[in-house]
Every structure is written in C-alpha cells, then in structure tokens.
Amino acid sequence: MIQEQIFEEIKQIPSEKLAEIYDVIHYFRLGLAQESSGSRTIKQRPIGLAKEQFNVPASFFEDLPDDILNAFEGK
C-alpha cells in the first residue's frame, strides 16, 4: 500500500525534478544497505592537525564591500 502511495506521489512530480528524487531515494537506500551490513565505521579525525600551519588574516574579519554584499542579497 505505501509503495502505491509513493508511486502516485512520484507521478505528480515534474519530469525535470525526477533526477533529484532519484538521488534522494538512491542514497537513502545505500545508507540502509550500509547500516544492515554493519560496515559503517566512522573514524574520528584528531583535532588540530593543521595547528600553526594556517593563520586567518585580519582582513578576514573586515566588512565586505557593498558590491559583494549586494551580490549575496541578489541585488
């Protein structure tokens, strides 16, 4: 029954959006397969691997110019 409901919903989606729906379903299914196989091992990375190898320049904290801010806001 639920499959029929899903199929009916998919039929209502515009053709140009079906690839996005496929991606969601496909990657969801792959995630389920990983969970059931038990091969989902996440190795945490150590904190501070790049310590003292990169410095944030002071200019990073300065306000952005108006033209860049406008671009972010679609103006």
PDB file of C-alpha atoms in Angstrom:
ATOM      1  CA  MET A   1       0.000   0.000   0.000  1.00  0.00           C
ATOM      2  CA  ILE A   2       2.702   2.501   0.935  1.00  0.00           C
ATOM      3  CA  GLN A   3       4.578   1.738  -2.306  1.00  0.00           C
ATOM      4  CA  GLU A   4       1.466   2.593  -4.291  1.00  0.00           C
ATOM      5  CA  GLN A   5       1.176   5.894  -2.431  1.00  0.00           C
ATOM      6  CA  ILE A   6       4.822   6.663  -3.138  1.00  0.00           C
ATOM      7  CA  PHE A   7       4.379   5.842  -6.828  1.00  0.00           C
ATOM      8  CA  GLU A   8       1.336   8.113  -7.020  1.00  0.00           C
ATOM      9  CA  GLU A   9       3.282  10.955  -5.418  1.00  0.00           C
ATOM     10  CA  ILE A  10       6.172  10.440  -7.843  1.00  0.00           C
ATOM     11  CA  LYS A  11       3.761  10.614 -10.785  1.00  0.00           C
ATOM     12  CA  GLN A  12       2.834  14.139  -9.660  1.00  0.00           C
ATOM     13  CA  ILE A  13       6.435  15.396  -9.754  1.00  0.00           C
ATOM     14  CA  PRO A  14       7.520  17.342 -12.863  1.00  0.00           C
ATOM     15  CA  SER A  15       9.888  15.420 -15.149  1.00  0.00           C
ATOM     16  CA  GLU A  16      12.703  17.930 -14.700  1.00  0.00           C
ATOM     17  CA  LYS A  17      12.726  17.218 -10.933  1.00  0.00           C
ATOM     18  CA  LEU A  18      12.749  13.424 -11.108  1.00  0.00           C
ATOM     19  CA  ALA A  19      16.550  13.190 -11.071  1.00  0.00           C
ATOM     20  CA  GLU A  20      16.571  14.881  -7.652  1.00  0.00           C
ATOM     21  CA  ILE A  21      14.002  12.420  -6.326  1.00  0.00           C
ATOM     22  CA  TYR A  22      16.022   9.534  -7.716  1.00  0.00           C
ATOM     23  CA  ASP A  23      19.147  10.802  -5.926  1.00  0.00           C
ATOM     24  CA  VAL A  24      17.304  11.023  -2.602  1.00  0.00           C
ATOM     25  CA  ILE A  25      15.878   7.522  -2.927  1.00  0.00           C
ATOM     26  CA  HIS A  26      19.133   6.023  -4.187  1.00  0.00           C
ATOM     27  CA  TYR A  27      21.329   7.468  -1.455  1.00  0.00           C
ATOM     28  CA  PHE A  28      18.743   6.637   1.210  1.00  0.00           C
ATOM     29  CA  ARG A  29      18.756   3.022   0.020  1.00  0.00           C
ATOM     30  CA  LEU A  30      22.562   2.916   0.004  1.00  0.00           C
ATOM     31  CA  GLY A  31      22.571   4.206   3.570  1.00  0.00           C
ATOM     32  CA  LEU A  32      20.184   1.453   4.597  1.00  0.00           C
ATOM     33  CA  ALA A  33      22.401  -1.131   2.934  1.00  0.00           C
ATOM     34  CA  GLN A  34      25.411   0.147   4.859  1.00  0.00           C
ATOM     35  CA  GLU A  35      23.506   0.058   8.141  1.00  0.00           C
ATOM     36  CA  SER A  36      22.414  -3.527   7.598  1.00  0.00           C
ATOM     37  CA  SER A  37      25.876  -4.695   6.565  1.00  0.00           C
ATOM     38  CA  GLY A  38      27.422  -3.196   9.676  1.00  0.00           C
ATOM     39  CA  SER A  39      30.293  -1.717   7.681  1.00  0.00           C
ATOM     40  CA  ARG A  40      29.560   1.781   8.872  1.00  0.00           C
ATOM     41  CA  THR A  41      32.697   2.604  10.804  1.00  0.00           C
ATOM     42  CA  ILE A  42      33.438   6.261  11.259  1.00  0.00           C
ATOM     43  CA  LYS A  43      36.970   7.101  12.272  1.00  0.00           C
ATOM     44  CA  GLN A  44      37.210  10.443  14.001  1.00  0.00           C
ATOM     45  CA  ARG A  45      39.987  12.735  12.834  1.00  0.00           C
ATOM     46  CA  PRO A  46      42.252  14.167  15.503  1.00  0.00           C
ATOM     47  CA  ILE A  47      41.647  17.805  16.400  1.00  0.00           C
ATOM     48  CA  GLY A  48      44.329  20.321  15.479  1.00  0.00           C
ATOM     49  CA  LEU A  49      46.050  18.566  12.564  1.00  0.00           C
ATOM     50  CA  ALA A  50      46.881  21.911  10.932  1.00  0.00           C
ATOM     51  CA  LYS A  51      47.672  23.796  14.134  1.00  0.00           C
ATOM     52  CA  GLU A  52      50.048  26.690  13.469  1.00  0.00           C
ATOM     53  CA  GLN A  53      50.114  25.896   9.745  1.00  0.00           C
ATOM     54  CA  PHE A  54      47.468  28.446   8.840  1.00  0.00           C
ATOM     55  CA  ASN A  55      46.718  31.904  10.173  1.00  0.00           C
ATOM     56  CA  VAL A  56      43.489  33.741   9.499  1.00  0.00           C
ATOM     57  CA  PRO A  57      44.415  37.188   8.155  1.00  0.00           C
ATOM     58  CA  ALA A  58      42.972  40.212   9.964  1.00  0.00           C
ATOM     59  CA  SER A  59      41.238  41.246   6.718  1.00  0.00           C
ATOM     60  CA  PHE A  60      39.001  38.181   7.066  1.00  0.00           C
ATOM     61  CA  PHE A  61      37.102  39.949   9.839  1.00  0.00           C
ATOM     62  CA  GLU A  62      36.641  43.221   7.953  1.00  0.00           C
ATOM     63  CA  ASP A  63      33.250  44.138   6.497  1.00  0.00           C
ATOM     64  CA  LEU A  64      32.667  43.042   2.913  1.00  0.00           C
ATOM     65  CA  PRO A  65      32.384  45.748   0.245  1.00  0.00           C
ATOM     66  CA  ASP A  66      28.838  46.812  -0.666  1.00  0.00           C
ATOM     67  CA  ASP A  67      29.002  45.271  -4.150  1.00  0.00           C
ATOM     68  CA  ILE A  68      29.773  41.839  -2.698  1.00  0.00           C
ATOM     69  CA  LEU A  69      27.081  42.152  -0.023  1.00  0.00           C
ATOM     70  CA  ASN A  70      24.584  43.174  -2.726  1.00  0.00           C
ATOM     71  CA  ALA A  71      25.538  40.122  -4.800  1.00  0.00           C
ATOM     72  CA  PHE A  72      24.783  37.833  -1.840  1.00  0.00           C
ATOM     73  CA  GLU A  73      21.414  39.519  -1.454  1.00  0.00           C
ATOM     74  CA  GLY A  74      20.632  39.256  -5.181  1.00  0.00           C
ATOM     75  CA  LYS A  75      20.701  42.998  -5.790  1.00  0.00           C
TER      76      LYS A  75
END
